[in-house]
């Protein structure tokens, strides 16, 4: 009988037996909270103990227990990560080891199944697990920040028949319903389809989230040839919320639920993702692999923004900004070979290939209207501002369109060498040709020409060196050297080209894996980054440099047979080394907390088929104070937010049912998870993001 390539992942918490299946390519193994394998670091299925980098995996069980509904929820289980500019709570944005903050662009650190994402939000019911690779990953993925990469792994067709229905209600109002169906079509083929409809109220005084998602996938496997096809369609309409206003370094004393915009503030759009992956066994030791991926998002937004410092009486002026039909389009193709062979006393796993990537960003009609006074944030009266129905030179003072394209062609090779039973070396490099082009046009001016603001080509070589010493099965030491590359592109008034950003990382660490217990990673690193694009008196130039040094500790697994934990700690010491603002040199980087820690415990008892299984758990995350701007005018206070949950799972009429009750922000803590970094005088300008207050989620699940 032909073997199958479907991921055999038992439903977490379920004890039903699965049919015996021969699996051709093992899925990353998960045992509760303790992952043992990952694919992001090497593009092959690798044991975490043998990877010469820190890699964190948030497995399915943690996502289910904590009722994660976004990447923000997932990342609280990973050390060294803070929120970046999330574009009014509409996009994923993170700092990893002090660097990052971008979203849905050519340098986004977020991957979907190993391919750069073009979507603003990347976590959904389709997510199986999330892997975070610390340090540069440019050898395998090209343009990347030096801090790390987040890879969102999707659910794939299963070898057994499975049907699941979920209902979710939240205390803010509304909720969602979704289903998950996986069916084998034969011994060689199967399909899976996930779909969700959400209609939920926003927690502040107005706004609603509406989302419709459908995601079919198909898998087929023969004796030598196998392939997987995946598609995801998301139609969304979500609130655009720039947050609150600071004055003299402190938030205004107003109710947190009060917004300073208008009810028309929202982002709506359609996001699509399609991938095809093919594998062919040329021999028992040589595999040919090919991937093709396309992602596209078209969205539009309207936002009413506070644009002046509030007076003591609360008076401010606001402006309306927005974009119609903003588009992010990514095309990726790769072909590689994976071979295994012995050479003398050494064993090799050689990965070699080529890839092509094209990322296009279009903003066809960005606009900004003149300031309008007459709004009081202490006694708001809404409706003063109205969204424009037609954008023209008469009703906007900034109206333009921009175009940004990055095209990459690369050759890469990586050899994982088992020198003997204790020593493993990872050697490789990527040669990349990167072409960047950007232009803009001022639509307010009649017959305005299109001005090229960036037109550059870069050829770079990116090496990677790693070494692992594993004296026992439960202990390994590692070290690595790697580099990153990211082009600098401006669509502003000053034409480039600009030199690309370059990052260099040195890292050492130790990993521990106690069988049937827990796994831990301790890492020490230093990242040096140069050619950071800075604004010097209105003139852009690549003159910035920064450094990040840190210690990270991640622990996950079992304390006892019934008690699981996942715990993290990160000390991140950042410093701005060069900048046009002399007062900023020597300061910590904006948005980066020096200390971050988290601890979550999960206790379960019983079995679903015999009296039911109870699960209770919870924990907290601490994030230290963060500077809001380069010159450290003021800081966001540190905060600790606690969550708790309980679940009951039982078997009824040969079906498994579960009730989940989750309370997020258990003690209703007021906190500020992030801000838009910039030069601040004495106000946040409506760019300080608010953390959600206490929220209660109740989910009912039945598995057929």
XYZ file of C-alpha atoms in Angstrom:
704
model
C 0.000 0.000 0.000
C 1.236 3.488 -0.757
C 2.428 5.441 2.198
C 0.790 8.719 3.203
C 2.237 12.131 3.898
C -0.632 13.446 5.965
C 0.261 14.965 9.338
C -0.758 12.494 12.023
C -1.530 14.769 14.965
C -3.848 13.418 17.607
C -6.378 15.912 18.866
C -4.865 17.309 22.102
C -6.596 15.859 25.098
C -8.305 13.052 23.143
C -7.475 9.423 23.864
C -9.214 7.684 20.976
C -6.929 5.446 18.945
C -6.039 6.436 15.413
C -5.771 3.942 12.560
C -2.267 2.728 11.920
C -0.760 4.877 9.179
C 2.647 4.762 7.567
C 3.903 8.317 7.485
C 6.368 9.343 4.823
C 7.427 12.696 6.310
C 7.002 12.964 10.032
C 5.165 15.963 11.393
C 6.897 17.809 14.232
C 6.280 15.695 17.313
C 4.352 17.259 20.155
C 3.853 15.871 23.640
C 1.541 18.232 25.490
C 3.475 21.438 26.119
C 6.847 19.975 25.159
C 7.806 20.142 21.460
C 10.680 17.957 20.302
C 11.050 18.808 16.631
C 10.759 21.842 14.333
C 11.113 22.637 10.641
C 11.727 26.405 10.495
C 15.423 26.419 11.443
C 16.641 24.062 8.708
C 13.692 23.635 6.276
C 13.874 19.978 7.242
C 12.319 18.024 10.061
C 14.957 18.440 12.778
C 15.274 17.621 16.444
C 15.386 20.846 18.462
C 18.355 19.571 20.480
C 20.431 19.420 17.267
C 19.619 22.933 15.978
C 22.411 25.472 16.633
C 19.955 28.312 17.300
C 17.300 29.086 19.858
C 13.917 28.028 18.520
C 10.617 28.221 20.391
C 7.547 26.223 19.439
C 4.085 27.079 20.759
C 2.260 23.773 20.209
C -1.409 23.102 19.554
C -2.207 22.207 23.165
C -1.035 25.588 24.476
C -3.048 27.411 21.807
C -6.174 25.431 22.722
C -5.806 25.794 26.498
C -5.193 29.532 26.366
C -7.848 30.135 23.688
C -5.377 32.180 21.644
C -7.214 34.357 19.131
C -4.253 36.270 17.671
C -0.472 36.123 17.307
C -0.317 38.606 20.195
C -1.861 35.907 22.394
C 0.568 33.259 21.138
C 3.723 35.380 21.516
C 3.271 35.797 25.278
C 4.621 32.227 25.472
C 7.929 33.153 23.786
C 10.822 35.027 25.373
C 12.121 38.370 24.123
C 9.115 39.567 22.096
C 7.209 42.840 22.451
C 4.483 44.461 20.374
C 5.438 46.829 17.559
C 3.308 49.270 15.583
C 0.220 47.155 14.938
C -1.346 49.825 12.716
C -4.349 50.591 14.883
C -4.790 46.972 16.027
C -5.183 45.791 12.417
C -1.807 44.105 11.760
C 0.727 41.739 13.336
C 3.884 43.595 14.387
C 6.595 42.442 16.793
C 10.056 43.291 18.044
C 12.187 40.157 18.460
C 15.376 40.579 20.469
C 15.009 44.335 20.044
C 14.545 44.477 16.251
C 11.607 44.277 13.867
C 8.291 46.077 14.095
C 7.356 45.813 10.395
C 4.166 44.328 9.026
C 2.965 42.909 5.664
C 5.960 44.170 3.696
C 9.060 42.911 1.935
C 10.859 42.583 5.297
C 8.018 41.160 7.370
C 9.398 38.619 9.877
C 6.208 36.548 9.667
C 6.040 33.414 7.505
C 3.095 31.212 6.642
C 4.280 27.626 6.226
C 7.786 28.878 5.470
C 6.771 31.593 2.958
C 6.734 35.329 3.666
C 3.220 36.489 4.449
C 1.467 39.330 2.678
C -1.439 39.355 5.148
C -1.970 41.895 7.904
C -3.170 39.248 10.368
C -1.778 35.707 10.259
C -3.333 33.711 13.090
C -6.694 31.983 12.723
C -8.475 28.682 13.268
C -6.225 27.305 10.499
C -3.137 27.582 12.744
C -1.721 24.280 14.006
C 1.310 25.667 15.847
C 3.745 28.588 15.740
C 7.543 28.319 15.536
C 9.834 31.233 16.404
C 13.417 31.042 15.142
C 15.674 33.457 17.036
C 18.445 35.305 15.223
C 18.885 35.823 11.455
C 17.187 33.372 9.129
C 18.327 35.025 5.900
C 20.169 31.938 4.670
C 16.862 30.115 4.218
C 14.354 32.946 3.859
C 16.193 35.919 2.350
C 15.276 39.411 3.548
C 14.821 39.288 7.314
C 15.406 41.280 10.474
C 18.286 39.953 12.618
C 16.112 39.403 15.700
C 14.147 36.431 14.482
C 11.373 34.929 12.376
C 7.831 33.816 13.232
C 6.527 30.864 11.204
C 2.788 30.111 11.424
C 2.212 26.438 10.561
C -1.188 25.571 9.063
C -3.400 22.565 9.702
C -3.162 19.925 6.967
C -5.403 17.009 5.897
C -5.462 14.128 8.388
C -5.387 10.409 7.567
C -8.532 9.751 9.624
C -12.068 11.076 9.306
C -12.681 14.009 11.645
C -15.449 16.587 12.084
C -15.410 19.384 14.631
C -17.872 22.193 15.403
C -17.079 25.139 17.702
C -19.162 27.954 19.159
C -17.486 30.900 20.892
C -19.087 33.702 22.879
C -17.243 36.611 24.506
C -18.203 39.093 27.192
C -17.684 42.109 24.901
C -20.659 40.905 22.865
C -21.106 38.502 19.993
C -18.804 35.673 19.050
C -18.055 33.209 16.285
C -18.868 29.789 14.919
C -16.454 27.558 13.008
C -16.099 24.018 11.781
C -13.232 21.730 10.806
C -13.763 18.723 8.524
C -11.026 16.314 7.409
C -11.762 13.276 5.245
C -9.550 10.671 3.559
C -10.616 10.150 -0.059
C -8.545 7.002 -0.509
C -5.378 5.408 0.825
C -3.462 8.095 -1.062
C -5.531 11.261 -0.789
C -7.471 13.407 1.631
C -8.939 16.864 2.052
C -9.612 19.250 4.920
C -11.777 22.356 5.091
C -12.017 24.924 7.864
C -14.514 27.790 7.916
C -15.443 30.513 10.401
C -17.884 33.395 10.731
C -17.270 36.007 13.430
C -19.437 38.925 14.500
C -18.223 40.472 17.736
C -18.395 43.872 19.409
C -15.296 45.941 20.028
C -14.520 46.529 23.697
C -14.430 50.336 23.439
C -17.490 52.521 22.988
C -18.052 51.704 19.309
C -16.842 49.312 16.651
C -17.493 45.761 15.497
C -15.418 42.955 14.024
C -16.788 40.943 11.124
C -14.772 38.131 9.574
C -15.570 35.312 7.145
C -12.894 32.688 6.564
C -12.783 29.568 4.434
C -9.681 27.379 4.023
C -9.721 24.149 1.994
C -6.659 21.941 1.563
C -5.863 18.730 -0.301
C -3.070 16.171 0.016
C -2.042 13.240 -2.157
C 0.824 10.767 -1.770
C 2.118 8.020 -4.004
C 5.120 5.764 -3.725
C 7.525 8.488 -4.835
C 5.451 11.594 -5.557
C 3.408 13.607 -3.060
C 1.882 17.068 -2.994
C -0.170 19.406 -0.811
C -2.473 22.208 -1.966
C -3.787 24.887 0.397
C -5.981 27.951 -0.062
C -7.278 30.502 2.437
C -9.811 33.297 1.877
C -10.567 35.927 4.516
C -13.072 38.769 4.205
C -12.704 41.183 7.131
C -14.082 44.428 8.521
C -12.355 45.456 11.771
C -12.090 48.584 13.961
C -9.137 50.888 13.374
C -8.113 52.188 16.794
C -5.085 54.434 17.332
C -5.486 54.176 21.093
C -5.225 56.938 23.640
C -3.584 60.325 24.163
C -0.751 61.176 26.551
C -0.036 64.576 28.046
C 3.195 65.373 29.909
C 4.189 61.742 29.761
C 1.008 60.369 31.360
C -2.239 59.036 29.894
C -5.228 61.301 30.261
C -7.564 60.468 33.115
C -10.532 59.457 30.981
C -12.459 56.185 30.713
C -10.461 53.626 28.748
C -13.490 52.670 26.700
C -13.787 56.180 25.275
C -12.494 56.531 21.730
C -11.316 59.813 20.266
C -12.186 59.012 16.669
C -15.438 58.381 14.857
C -17.619 55.383 14.130
C -16.394 55.243 10.532
C -12.884 54.262 11.691
C -12.283 50.794 10.344
C -10.257 48.682 7.962
C -11.968 46.348 5.533
C -10.526 44.082 2.934
C -9.935 40.642 1.492
C -6.869 38.500 2.139
C -5.978 35.398 0.130
C -3.235 32.788 0.393
C -2.526 29.833 -1.897
C 0.350 27.339 -1.661
C 1.408 24.213 -3.529
C 4.208 21.932 -2.366
C 5.494 18.918 -4.286
C 8.042 16.270 -3.274
C 9.530 13.521 -5.405
C 11.883 10.798 -4.196
C 14.553 10.486 -6.850
C 16.226 7.797 -4.724
C 15.901 6.609 -1.151
C 18.476 9.246 -0.162
C 17.668 12.090 -2.581
C 14.486 14.130 -2.571
C 13.420 16.853 -5.021
C 11.131 19.511 -3.535
C 9.291 22.436 -5.074
C 7.070 25.157 -3.617
C 4.859 27.797 -5.169
C 3.026 30.357 -3.050
C 0.938 33.459 -3.648
C -0.564 35.818 -1.116
C -2.565 38.954 -1.687
C -4.376 41.451 0.485
C -6.402 44.451 -0.668
C -7.733 46.711 2.068
C -9.041 50.216 2.656
C -9.161 52.240 5.841
C -10.488 55.440 7.340
C -9.147 56.878 10.583
C -9.871 60.042 12.557
C -6.675 60.920 14.403
C -5.876 63.327 17.217
C -3.219 65.605 15.718
C -2.616 68.250 18.419
C -1.671 68.275 22.062
C -4.829 68.359 24.205
C -5.392 71.541 26.167
C -6.066 71.431 29.885
C -9.748 71.694 29.004
C -9.435 68.703 26.652
C -9.734 70.479 23.285
C -7.936 68.902 20.303
C -7.874 69.104 16.549
C -8.219 65.982 14.444
C -7.586 64.934 10.891
C -9.014 62.189 8.720
C -6.557 59.911 6.927
C -6.995 56.829 4.845
C -6.092 54.680 1.874
C -8.328 53.154 -0.761
C -7.426 49.750 -2.176
C -4.026 49.353 -0.525
C -2.543 46.162 -1.979
C 0.191 43.793 -0.836
C 1.058 41.010 -3.259
C 3.684 38.296 -2.792
C 4.777 35.593 -5.236
C 7.279 32.935 -4.175
C 8.739 29.913 -5.972
C 11.519 27.544 -4.966
C 13.149 24.309 -6.065
C 15.601 22.426 -3.864
C 17.100 19.027 -3.295
C 17.543 17.298 0.046
C 20.107 14.521 0.082
C 21.505 12.287 2.805
C 24.851 10.572 2.472
C 27.949 9.465 4.358
C 31.410 10.801 3.641
C 34.120 8.985 5.553
C 33.114 8.963 9.217
C 30.703 11.909 8.754
C 26.996 11.878 7.883
C 25.506 14.700 5.825
C 22.089 16.197 5.189
C 22.595 18.576 2.281
C 19.981 21.127 1.270
C 20.611 23.088 -1.934
C 18.278 25.112 -4.091
C 17.118 28.279 -5.776
C 14.215 30.555 -5.002
C 12.459 33.592 -6.419
C 10.393 36.170 -4.544
C 8.493 39.236 -5.710
C 6.816 41.538 -3.191
C 4.714 44.459 -4.421
C 3.115 47.147 -2.254
C 0.681 49.626 -3.798
C -0.977 52.569 -2.073
C -2.979 54.069 -4.951
C -4.717 56.846 -3.013
C -3.333 57.857 0.361
C -4.953 61.045 1.654
C -4.824 63.364 4.656
C -7.396 66.079 5.241
C -6.856 69.482 6.936
C -7.161 69.756 10.713
C -10.619 70.238 12.170
C -11.019 71.753 15.630
C -13.987 71.515 17.980
C -13.535 68.091 19.580
C -13.181 67.728 23.342
C -11.756 64.451 24.576
C -13.166 65.101 28.073
C -16.699 65.698 26.764
C -16.756 64.117 23.305
C -19.468 64.885 20.776
C -19.188 62.577 17.785
C -20.138 63.284 14.208
C -18.107 66.473 13.690
C -15.845 64.670 11.243
C -17.276 62.802 8.288
C -15.459 60.370 6.003
C -14.883 61.747 2.517
C -16.793 60.089 -0.280
C -14.592 61.591 -2.988
C -10.894 62.412 -2.633
C -9.650 65.362 -4.637
C -7.283 68.311 -4.406
C -9.944 70.495 -2.820
C -10.489 68.380 0.289
C -7.025 67.026 1.072
C -3.601 68.563 1.509
C -1.756 65.266 1.108
C -2.978 63.055 -1.676
C -0.612 60.715 -3.378
C -0.039 57.210 -4.650
C 3.041 55.091 -4.091
C 4.461 51.923 -5.592
C 7.084 49.680 -4.021
C 8.566 46.504 -5.524
C 11.248 44.136 -4.261
C 12.436 41.223 -6.406
C 14.835 38.587 -5.051
C 16.655 35.756 -6.820
C 18.763 33.456 -4.671
C 20.983 30.399 -4.553
C 21.426 28.694 -1.199
C 23.163 25.667 0.241
C 23.210 24.226 3.734
C 24.983 21.132 5.001
C 24.124 19.585 8.362
C 27.139 17.448 9.193
C 27.141 14.822 11.932
C 30.861 14.704 12.656
C 30.327 11.917 15.172
C 27.721 11.003 17.784
C 28.366 14.185 19.792
C 29.325 16.899 17.301
C 27.074 18.457 14.652
C 28.016 21.326 12.344
C 25.689 23.416 10.189
C 27.424 25.262 7.337
C 25.840 27.244 4.564
C 25.401 30.383 2.598
C 22.992 32.286 0.376
C 23.878 34.376 -2.628
C 21.068 36.826 -3.247
C 20.393 39.381 -5.926
C 17.871 41.919 -4.703
C 16.291 44.592 -6.922
C 14.272 47.391 -5.340
C 12.143 49.995 -7.026
C 9.813 52.615 -5.573
C 8.015 55.673 -6.898
C 5.372 58.186 -5.897
C 3.022 60.679 -7.501
C 1.343 63.734 -5.982
C -2.251 63.503 -7.161
C -3.119 66.985 -5.859
C -1.079 68.603 -8.617
C -2.349 68.594 -12.157
C -0.111 66.627 -14.525
C 2.122 65.639 -11.590
C 4.932 63.359 -12.792
C 5.708 59.990 -11.253
C 9.012 60.320 -9.379
C 11.258 57.332 -8.801
C 12.407 57.428 -5.174
C 14.383 54.214 -5.166
C 15.982 52.138 -7.922
C 18.777 49.889 -6.704
C 20.317 46.469 -7.098
C 22.233 44.614 -4.400
C 24.202 41.400 -4.568
C 24.913 39.928 -1.152
C 26.360 36.756 0.315
C 24.937 35.664 3.651
C 26.886 32.990 5.557
C 25.720 30.782 8.393
C 27.927 28.779 10.746
C 26.646 26.673 13.619
C 28.060 24.023 15.924
C 26.339 21.654 18.372
C 28.017 19.530 21.021
C 25.692 16.890 22.482
C 27.504 14.952 25.219
C 24.305 13.127 26.218
C 20.843 12.710 24.734
C 19.472 15.159 27.301
C 22.082 17.924 26.989
C 23.489 19.968 24.124
C 25.588 23.098 23.774
C 25.536 25.258 20.667
C 27.007 28.342 19.066
C 26.312 30.160 15.814
C 27.318 33.060 13.623
C 24.886 34.406 11.049
C 24.059 37.543 9.087
C 20.918 39.302 7.906
C 20.034 41.606 5.041
C 17.169 44.044 4.483
C 16.868 46.685 1.736
C 16.093 50.285 2.684
C 13.385 51.741 0.485
C 11.902 55.209 0.647
C 8.810 56.543 -1.046
C 9.450 59.989 0.442
C 10.748 63.174 -1.130
C 14.378 62.087 -1.165
C 15.409 59.619 -3.838
C 17.723 56.766 -2.969
C 19.245 54.400 -3.480
C 20.125 53.577 0.105
C 22.545 50.974 1.361
C 20.738 47.952 2.818
C 20.561 47.217 6.517
C 22.973 44.524 7.641
C 22.849 42.545 10.842
C 25.415 40.252 12.471
C 24.610 37.834 15.286
C 26.822 35.876 17.656
C 24.958 33.413 19.873
C 25.769 30.620 22.313
C 23.419 28.504 24.371
C 22.556 25.279 26.120
C 19.540 23.011 25.666
C 18.181 20.417 28.081
C 15.600 17.739 27.293
C 14.511 15.472 30.148
C 12.560 12.534 28.673
C 8.847 12.596 29.583
C 9.439 15.771 31.598
C 10.473 19.152 30.249
C 12.797 20.889 27.797
C 14.688 24.148 28.327
C 16.837 26.522 26.291
C 19.175 29.189 27.649
C 20.668 31.573 25.074
C 23.172 34.443 25.159
C 23.480 36.661 22.091
C 24.700 39.920 20.623
C 23.209 41.547 17.523
C 24.911 44.422 15.708
C 22.866 46.228 13.093
C 24.025 49.016 10.784
C 22.752 51.187 7.925
C 19.498 51.847 9.723
C 17.505 54.387 7.758
C 17.230 57.659 9.724
C 15.760 61.092 9.064
C 18.345 63.829 9.421
C 16.708 67.242 9.308
C 14.148 65.997 6.796
C 16.797 64.225 4.686
C 16.827 60.423 4.730
C 20.151 58.650 4.963
C 21.578 55.333 6.149
C 23.584 56.397 9.149
C 21.977 54.617 12.073
C 23.461 51.733 14.031
C 22.201 49.793 17.020
C 23.128 46.863 19.212
C 21.151 44.334 21.219
C 22.577 41.996 23.852
C 20.571 39.579 25.854
C 19.822 36.471 27.854
C 16.799 34.262 27.167
C 15.364 31.314 29.073
C 12.498 29.152 27.795
C 11.105 26.103 29.616
C 8.192 23.895 28.544
C 6.927 20.472 29.527
C 5.725 18.537 32.559
C 6.410 19.107 36.234
C 4.311 16.032 37.098
C 2.108 13.655 35.143
C -0.804 16.060 35.616
C 0.898 19.454 35.711
C 2.307 21.181 32.604
C 4.130 24.490 32.400
C 5.478 26.947 29.885
C 7.779 29.656 31.259
C 9.989 32.342 29.749
C 12.385 35.094 30.760
C 14.295 37.587 28.613
C 16.819 40.280 29.462
C 17.218 42.522 26.404
C 19.780 45.333 26.587
C 19.522 47.559 23.514
C 21.500 50.673 22.622
C 21.297 53.182 19.797
C 24.881 53.654 18.588
C 24.405 56.166 15.756
C 21.585 58.559 14.949
C 20.991 62.075 13.663
C 19.574 62.917 17.102
C 22.707 63.237 19.209
C 20.588 63.133 22.363
C 19.364 59.665 21.368
C 22.800 58.044 21.101
C 23.340 55.626 23.964
C 19.616 55.317 24.694
C 17.678 52.038 24.662
C 15.680 51.414 21.499
C 12.072 52.588 21.497
C 9.487 49.945 22.278
C 11.886 47.428 23.839
C 11.465 46.202 27.408
C 14.655 45.285 29.232
C 12.874 42.558 31.225
C 10.045 40.259 30.102
C 8.840 37.108 31.856
C 5.873 34.752 31.708
C 4.641 31.648 33.516
C 1.610 29.506 32.689
C 0.586 26.297 34.471
C -1.912 23.683 33.320
C -3.389 20.956 35.547
C -5.529 18.128 34.152
C -7.089 15.043 35.727
C -9.329 12.226 34.563
C -10.152 10.825 31.134
C -12.900 11.924 28.717
C -14.252 8.387 28.306
C -14.413 7.580 32.047
C -16.046 10.321 34.054
C -14.615 13.210 32.065
C -11.412 15.221 32.187
C -11.005 18.496 34.088
C -8.388 21.033 33.108
C -7.608 24.205 35.026
C -4.779 26.616 34.454
C -3.542 30.123 34.182
C -0.575 32.371 34.567
C 0.763 35.828 33.955
C 3.099 37.827 31.742
C 5.296 40.690 32.898
C 6.609 43.333 30.478
C 8.960 46.026 31.793
C 8.919 49.714 30.968
C 9.596 50.780 27.373
C 10.756 54.053 25.844
C 8.247 55.570 23.429
C 10.715 57.567 21.328
C 14.449 57.548 20.488
C 15.294 60.418 22.839
C 13.388 58.687 25.667
C 11.056 61.601 26.384
C 8.842 59.278 28.388
C 8.279 55.590 29.031
C 5.338 53.244 29.011
C 4.975 51.704 32.468
C 5.695 48.044 33.005
C 2.718 45.769 33.552
C 1.667 42.286 34.630
C -1.438 40.711 33.104
C -2.894 37.443 34.405
C -5.151 34.919 32.652
C -7.071 31.899 33.963
C -9.125 29.114 32.419
C -10.999 25.878 33.076
C -12.234 23.173 30.732
C -14.290 20.017 31.003
C -14.077 17.294 28.371
C -16.278 14.216 28.190
C -17.494 11.488 25.853
C -21.177 11.327 24.988
C -22.753 8.963 22.442
C -19.300 8.161 21.026
C -18.556 11.855 20.481
C -16.127 14.035 22.397
C -17.405 17.355 23.747
C -15.558 20.156 25.522
C -16.512 23.333 27.352
C -13.773 25.981 27.715
C -14.052 28.992 30.018
C -11.201 31.504 29.678
C -10.779 34.787 31.534
C -8.199 37.076 29.953
C -6.772 39.975 32.003
C -8.200 38.382 35.125
C -7.647 41.410 37.390
C -8.778 43.970 34.768
C -5.336 45.593 34.601
C -4.920 48.877 32.704
C -1.831 48.582 30.525
C -0.226 49.850 27.331
C 1.366 47.060 25.247
C 2.921 49.265 22.553
C 3.183 52.573 20.751
C 4.135 54.095 17.435
C 7.781 55.028 17.798
C 8.733 58.557 16.854
C 10.047 61.852 18.151
C 7.705 62.801 20.998
C 7.382 66.179 22.673
C 4.805 65.837 25.409
C 2.028 63.814 23.815
C 1.570 60.387 22.350
C -0.557 61.932 19.629
C -3.135 59.170 19.803
C -0.550 56.485 19.057
C -0.364 54.672 22.396
C -2.099 51.304 22.134
C -4.426 50.109 24.870
C -4.483 46.599 26.252
C -7.869 44.902 26.387
C -9.706 44.888 29.736
C -11.038 41.735 31.367
C -12.655 39.451 28.814
C -14.539 36.198 29.365
C -14.611 33.607 26.581
C -16.916 30.591 26.589
C -16.354 27.968 23.921
C -18.315 24.791 23.215
C -16.717 22.125 21.052
C -17.925 18.784 19.740
C -15.778 16.292 17.830
C -17.450 13.659 15.641
